[in-house]
Structures are given as C-alpha cells and as structure tokens.
mmCIF file with all atom_site columns, C-alpha atoms in Angstrom:
data_model
loop_
_atom_site.group_PDB
_atom_site.id
_atom_site.type_symbol
_atom_site.label_atom_id
_atom_site.label_alt_id
_atom_site.label_comp_id
_atom_site.label_asym_id
_atom_site.label_entity_id
_atom_site.label_seq_id
_atom_site.pdbx_PDB_ins_code
_atom_site.Cartn_x
_atom_site.Cartn_y
_atom_site.Cartn_z
_atom_site.occupancy
_atom_site.B_iso_or_equiv
_atom_site.pdbx_formal_charge
_atom_site.auth_seq_id
_atom_site.auth_comp_id
_atom_site.auth_asym_id
_atom_site.auth_atom_id
_atom_site.pdbx_PDB_model_num
ATOM 1   C CA . MET A 1 1   ? -2.387  5.067   6.966  1.00 88.00 ? 18  MET A CA 1
ATOM 2   C CA . VAL A 1 2   ? -3.413  2.967   9.934  1.00 94.00 ? 19  VAL A CA 1
ATOM 3   C CA . SER A 1 3   ? -3.448  4.420   13.444 1.00 95.00 ? 20  SER A CA 1
ATOM 4   C CA . ILE A 1 4   ? -2.207  2.538   16.494 1.00 94.00 ? 21  ILE A CA 1
ATOM 5   C CA . ASP A 1 5   ? -5.792  2.378   17.805 1.00 95.00 ? 22  ASP A CA 1
ATOM 6   C CA . THR A 1 6   ? -7.065  0.928   14.528 1.00 96.00 ? 23  THR A CA 1
ATOM 7   C CA . PHE A 1 7   ? -4.264  -1.635  14.487 1.00 96.00 ? 24  PHE A CA 1
ATOM 8   C CA . ARG A 1 8   ? -5.098  -2.633  18.059 1.00 96.00 ? 25  ARG A CA 1
ATOM 9   C CA . LYS A 1 9   ? -8.805  -3.090  17.174 1.00 96.00 ? 26  LYS A CA 1
ATOM 10  C CA . LEU A 1 10  ? -7.947  -5.199  14.122 1.00 96.00 ? 27  LEU A CA 1
ATOM 11  C CA . ALA A 1 11  ? -5.531  -7.425  16.059 1.00 97.00 ? 28  ALA A CA 1
ATOM 12  C CA . LEU A 1 12  ? -7.875  -7.942  19.001 1.00 97.00 ? 29  LEU A CA 1
ATOM 13  C CA . ALA A 1 13  ? -10.796 -8.803  16.708 1.00 97.00 ? 30  ALA A CA 1
ATOM 14  C CA . PHE A 1 14  ? -9.320  -12.267 16.103 1.00 97.00 ? 31  PHE A CA 1
ATOM 15  C CA . ALA A 1 15  ? -10.595 -15.129 18.257 1.00 96.00 ? 32  ALA A CA 1
ATOM 16  C CA . ASP A 1 16  ? -8.634  -15.526 21.509 1.00 96.00 ? 33  ASP A CA 1
ATOM 17  C CA . ALA A 1 17  ? -6.185  -12.728 20.627 1.00 97.00 ? 34  ALA A CA 1
ATOM 18  C CA . GLU A 1 18  ? -4.730  -10.897 23.586 1.00 97.00 ? 35  GLU A CA 1
ATOM 19  C CA . GLU A 1 19  ? -2.555  -7.834  24.107 1.00 97.00 ? 36  GLU A CA 1
ATOM 20  C CA . VAL A 1 20  ? 0.566   -8.328  26.238 1.00 96.00 ? 37  VAL A CA 1
ATOM 21  C CA . PRO A 1 21  ? 3.585   -6.049  26.868 1.00 90.00 ? 38  PRO A CA 1
ATOM 22  C CA . HIS A 1 22  ? 6.751   -7.211  25.113 1.00 90.00 ? 39  HIS A CA 1
ATOM 23  C CA . PHE A 1 23  ? 9.864   -5.307  26.204 1.00 88.00 ? 40  PHE A CA 1
ATOM 24  C CA . ASP A 1 24  ? 9.275   -1.716  25.041 1.00 87.00 ? 41  ASP A CA 1
ATOM 25  C CA . LYS A 1 25  ? 6.593   -2.754  22.543 1.00 92.00 ? 42  LYS A CA 1
ATOM 26  C CA . ILE A 1 26  ? 3.038   -4.051  22.567 1.00 95.00 ? 43  ILE A CA 1
ATOM 27  C CA . SER A 1 27  ? 2.517   -7.634  21.423 1.00 97.00 ? 44  SER A CA 1
ATOM 28  C CA . PHE A 1 28  ? -0.574  -9.448  20.237 1.00 98.00 ? 45  PHE A CA 1
ATOM 29  C CA . ARG A 1 29  ? -0.698  -13.166 20.876 1.00 97.00 ? 46  ARG A CA 1
ATOM 30  C CA . ILE A 1 30  ? -2.693  -16.281 20.214 1.00 96.00 ? 47  ILE A CA 1
ATOM 31  C CA . LYS A 1 31  ? -1.985  -19.293 22.439 1.00 92.00 ? 48  LYS A CA 1
ATOM 32  C CA . LYS A 1 32  ? 0.984   -17.386 23.928 1.00 94.00 ? 49  LYS A CA 1
ATOM 33  C CA . LYS A 1 33  ? 2.543   -17.019 20.453 1.00 95.00 ? 50  LYS A CA 1
ATOM 34  C CA . ILE A 1 34  ? 3.211   -13.539 19.112 1.00 96.00 ? 51  ILE A CA 1
ATOM 35  C CA . PHE A 1 35  ? 1.572   -12.768 15.793 1.00 97.00 ? 52  PHE A CA 1
ATOM 36  C CA . ALA A 1 36  ? 2.165   -9.004  15.827 1.00 97.00 ? 53  ALA A CA 1
ATOM 37  C CA . THR A 1 37  ? 3.929   -6.260  17.714 1.00 97.00 ? 54  THR A CA 1
ATOM 38  C CA . ILE A 1 38  ? 3.536   -2.499  17.627 1.00 97.00 ? 55  ILE A CA 1
ATOM 39  C CA . ASP A 1 39  ? 6.383   -0.044  18.032 1.00 95.00 ? 56  ASP A CA 1
ATOM 40  C CA . VAL A 1 40  ? 4.467   3.137   18.919 1.00 94.00 ? 57  VAL A CA 1
ATOM 41  C CA . LYS A 1 41  ? 7.593   5.308   18.883 1.00 95.00 ? 58  LYS A CA 1
ATOM 42  C CA . ASN A 1 42  ? 8.420   4.402   15.258 1.00 95.00 ? 59  ASN A CA 1
ATOM 43  C CA . ASN A 1 43  ? 4.805   3.885   14.088 1.00 95.00 ? 60  ASN A CA 1
ATOM 44  C CA . GLN A 1 44  ? 5.615   0.378   12.900 1.00 96.00 ? 61  GLN A CA 1
ATOM 45  C CA . SER A 1 45  ? 4.336   -3.107  13.337 1.00 97.00 ? 62  SER A CA 1
ATOM 46  C CA . VAL A 1 46  ? 6.092   -6.429  12.985 1.00 97.00 ? 63  VAL A CA 1
ATOM 47  C CA . LEU A 1 47  ? 4.159   -9.430  11.670 1.00 98.00 ? 64  LEU A CA 1
ATOM 48  C CA . LYS A 1 48  ? 5.057   -13.132 11.432 1.00 96.00 ? 65  LYS A CA 1
ATOM 49  C CA . LEU A 1 49  ? 4.641   -14.156 7.812  1.00 97.00 ? 66  LEU A CA 1
ATOM 50  C CA . SER A 1 50  ? 5.849   -17.257 5.998  1.00 96.00 ? 67  SER A CA 1
ATOM 51  C CA . GLU A 1 51  ? 8.895   -16.717 3.808  1.00 95.00 ? 68  GLU A CA 1
ATOM 52  C CA . ILE A 1 52  ? 6.700   -16.818 0.689  1.00 96.00 ? 69  ILE A CA 1
ATOM 53  C CA . GLU A 1 53  ? 4.116   -14.413 2.149  1.00 97.00 ? 70  GLU A CA 1
ATOM 54  C CA . GLN A 1 54  ? 6.910   -12.072 3.184  1.00 97.00 ? 71  GLN A CA 1
ATOM 55  C CA . SER A 1 55  ? 8.438   -12.091 -0.299 1.00 95.00 ? 72  SER A CA 1
ATOM 56  C CA . VAL A 1 56  ? 5.073   -11.314 -1.922 1.00 95.00 ? 73  VAL A CA 1
ATOM 57  C CA . PHE A 1 57  ? 4.283   -8.378  0.394  1.00 96.00 ? 74  PHE A CA 1
ATOM 58  C CA . CYS A 1 58  ? 7.822   -6.998  0.225  1.00 95.00 ? 75  CYS A CA 1
ATOM 59  C CA . ALA A 1 59  ? 8.023   -7.266  -3.572 1.00 94.00 ? 76  ALA A CA 1
ATOM 60  C CA . SER A 1 60  ? 4.666   -5.587  -4.148 1.00 86.00 ? 77  SER A CA 1
ATOM 61  C CA . SER A 1 61  ? 5.112   -2.856  -1.521 1.00 85.00 ? 78  SER A CA 1
ATOM 62  C CA . GLU A 1 62  ? 8.804   -2.513  -0.688 1.00 81.00 ? 79  GLU A CA 1
ATOM 63  C CA . MET A 1 63  ? 8.405   0.912   0.908  1.00 91.00 ? 80  MET A CA 1
ATOM 64  C CA . ILE A 1 64  ? 5.690   -0.438  3.241  1.00 96.00 ? 81  ILE A CA 1
ATOM 65  C CA . PHE A 1 65  ? 6.787   -4.023  4.014  1.00 97.00 ? 82  PHE A CA 1
ATOM 66  C CA . TYR A 1 66  ? 10.369  -5.141  4.566  1.00 95.00 ? 83  TYR A CA 1
ATOM 67  C CA . PRO A 1 67  ? 12.079  -7.982  6.442  1.00 96.00 ? 84  PRO A CA 1
ATOM 68  C CA . VAL A 1 68  ? 13.378  -7.403  9.955  1.00 96.00 ? 85  VAL A CA 1
ATOM 69  C CA . PRO A 1 69  ? 17.129  -6.891  9.406  1.00 93.00 ? 86  PRO A CA 1
ATOM 70  C CA . ASN A 1 70  ? 18.713  -10.009 10.943 1.00 91.00 ? 87  ASN A CA 1
ATOM 71  C CA . LYS A 1 71  ? 17.967  -13.715 11.217 1.00 94.00 ? 88  LYS A CA 1
ATOM 72  C CA . TRP A 1 72  ? 14.442  -12.884 12.458 1.00 93.00 ? 89  TRP A CA 1
ATOM 73  C CA . GLY A 1 73  ? 13.719  -11.419 9.021  1.00 93.00 ? 90  GLY A CA 1
ATOM 74  C CA . LYS A 1 74  ? 14.875  -14.645 7.393  1.00 94.00 ? 91  LYS A CA 1
ATOM 75  C CA . GLN A 1 75  ? 12.255  -16.443 9.496  1.00 93.00 ? 92  GLN A CA 1
ATOM 76  C CA . GLY A 1 76  ? 9.438   -14.291 8.077  1.00 95.00 ? 93  GLY A CA 1
ATOM 77  C CA . TRP A 1 77  ? 9.285   -11.493 10.648 1.00 97.00 ? 94  TRP A CA 1
ATOM 78  C CA . THR A 1 78  ? 8.297   -8.454  8.616  1.00 97.00 ? 95  THR A CA 1
ATOM 79  C CA . ILE A 1 79  ? 8.184   -4.738  9.447  1.00 97.00 ? 96  ILE A CA 1
ATOM 80  C CA . VAL A 1 80  ? 5.119   -2.760  8.330  1.00 97.00 ? 97  VAL A CA 1
ATOM 81  C CA . ASP A 1 81  ? 5.160   1.035   8.072  1.00 97.00 ? 98  ASP A CA 1
ATOM 82  C CA . LEU A 1 82  ? 1.790   1.988   9.563  1.00 97.00 ? 99  LEU A CA 1
ATOM 83  C CA . ALA A 1 83  ? 1.982   5.516   8.113  1.00 96.00 ? 100 ALA A CA 1
ATOM 84  C CA . LYS A 1 84  ? 2.019   4.113   4.567  1.00 96.00 ? 101 LYS A CA 1
ATOM 85  C CA . VAL A 1 85  ? 0.113   0.830   4.609  1.00 96.00 ? 102 VAL A CA 1
ATOM 86  C CA . PRO A 1 86  ? -3.440  0.789   3.187  1.00 95.00 ? 103 PRO A CA 1
ATOM 87  C CA . SER A 1 87  ? -5.863  -0.703  5.712  1.00 94.00 ? 104 SER A CA 1
ATOM 88  C CA . ASP A 1 88  ? -7.016  -3.513  3.387  1.00 95.00 ? 105 ASP A CA 1
ATOM 89  C CA . MET A 1 89  ? -3.428  -4.621  2.801  1.00 95.00 ? 106 MET A CA 1
ATOM 90  C CA . LEU A 1 90  ? -2.727  -4.559  6.531  1.00 96.00 ? 107 LEU A CA 1
ATOM 91  C CA . LYS A 1 91  ? -5.859  -6.604  7.245  1.00 97.00 ? 108 LYS A CA 1
ATOM 92  C CA . ASP A 1 92  ? -4.690  -9.281  4.786  1.00 97.00 ? 109 ASP A CA 1
ATOM 93  C CA . ALA A 1 93  ? -1.168  -9.420  6.243  1.00 97.00 ? 110 ALA A CA 1
ATOM 94  C CA . LEU A 1 94  ? -2.443  -9.403  9.829  1.00 97.00 ? 111 LEU A CA 1
ATOM 95  C CA . LEU A 1 95  ? -4.801  -12.314 9.103  1.00 97.00 ? 112 LEU A CA 1
ATOM 96  C CA . LEU A 1 96  ? -1.938  -14.331 7.605  1.00 97.00 ? 113 LEU A CA 1
ATOM 97  C CA . SER A 1 97  ? 0.244   -13.576 10.614 1.00 97.00 ? 114 SER A CA 1
ATOM 98  C CA . TYR A 1 98  ? -2.512  -14.555 13.051 1.00 98.00 ? 115 TYR A CA 1
ATOM 99  C CA . ASN A 1 99  ? -3.141  -17.825 11.163 1.00 97.00 ? 116 ASN A CA 1
ATOM 100 C CA . ASN A 1 100 ? 0.591   -18.613 11.106 1.00 96.00 ? 117 ASN A CA 1
ATOM 101 C CA . ALA A 1 101 ? 0.819   -18.201 14.881 1.00 95.00 ? 118 ALA A CA 1
ATOM 102 C CA . ALA A 1 102 ? -2.434  -20.063 15.568 1.00 94.00 ? 119 ALA A CA 1
ATOM 103 C CA . ALA A 1 103 ? -1.486  -23.084 13.431 1.00 90.00 ? 120 ALA A CA 1
ATOM 104 C CA . LYS A 1 104 ? -0.487  -26.199 15.321 1.00 72.00 ? 121 LYS A CA 1
ATOM 105 C CA . LYS A 1 105 ? 3.050   -27.423 14.756 1.00 65.00 ? 122 LYS A CA 1
ATOM 106 C CA . LYS A 1 106 ? 3.404   -30.876 13.234 1.00 55.00 ? 123 LYS A CA 1
#
C-alpha cells in the first residue's frame, strides 16, 4: 500500500516535477506534461505508460494496474490501485511515466 503523501513525495522527487490541480484531481507534471494524477477520493493514480509498458504491468498485476476504460487507456493511460500496489512496483511505473512525459517528441 502506498499513501497519498508517499505518492506525492515520490512524484515530486523527480527533477523539475511540479504539482498542479487538474479538475477534481491532483496532477504531477514535467514541462507542462502530465505524468501522473491522483484521485484522492478513490485512492487511485493514473500514469502515462507506453502501450508495451502498460501491457506488462497489467498482465503481471491485473488487480493493481489496469487501462483507463476508453481511448485514453488505449494510449497507455493506466490506473493504479494505491491500496494494493507495492511501493517498489509503483516506483518503477512512476519512473517510466515520468520519462515518457519528459521525452522530447520527434
């Protein structure tokens, strides 16, 4: 289990990461791009993974990671159940999400 405070500390530990409100959620951004959001009410996070990264996390931990149910999910946006995710697994997924957002487009 990962608390909201722990998630916030992990997300803000990345270089140039910032916390910004996003509708009724909290977003974490790099260069104005969202790499994670927190839904405090549902104790969930959403991360931006590649399609391959998403499939690996979802296949290995389907009760913890699952695609956002719509076209956003098909683009790699992935829900994480913070009550069930081990902290090491979350750290790995959060780093991938941060790197995906920080990467320059070609």
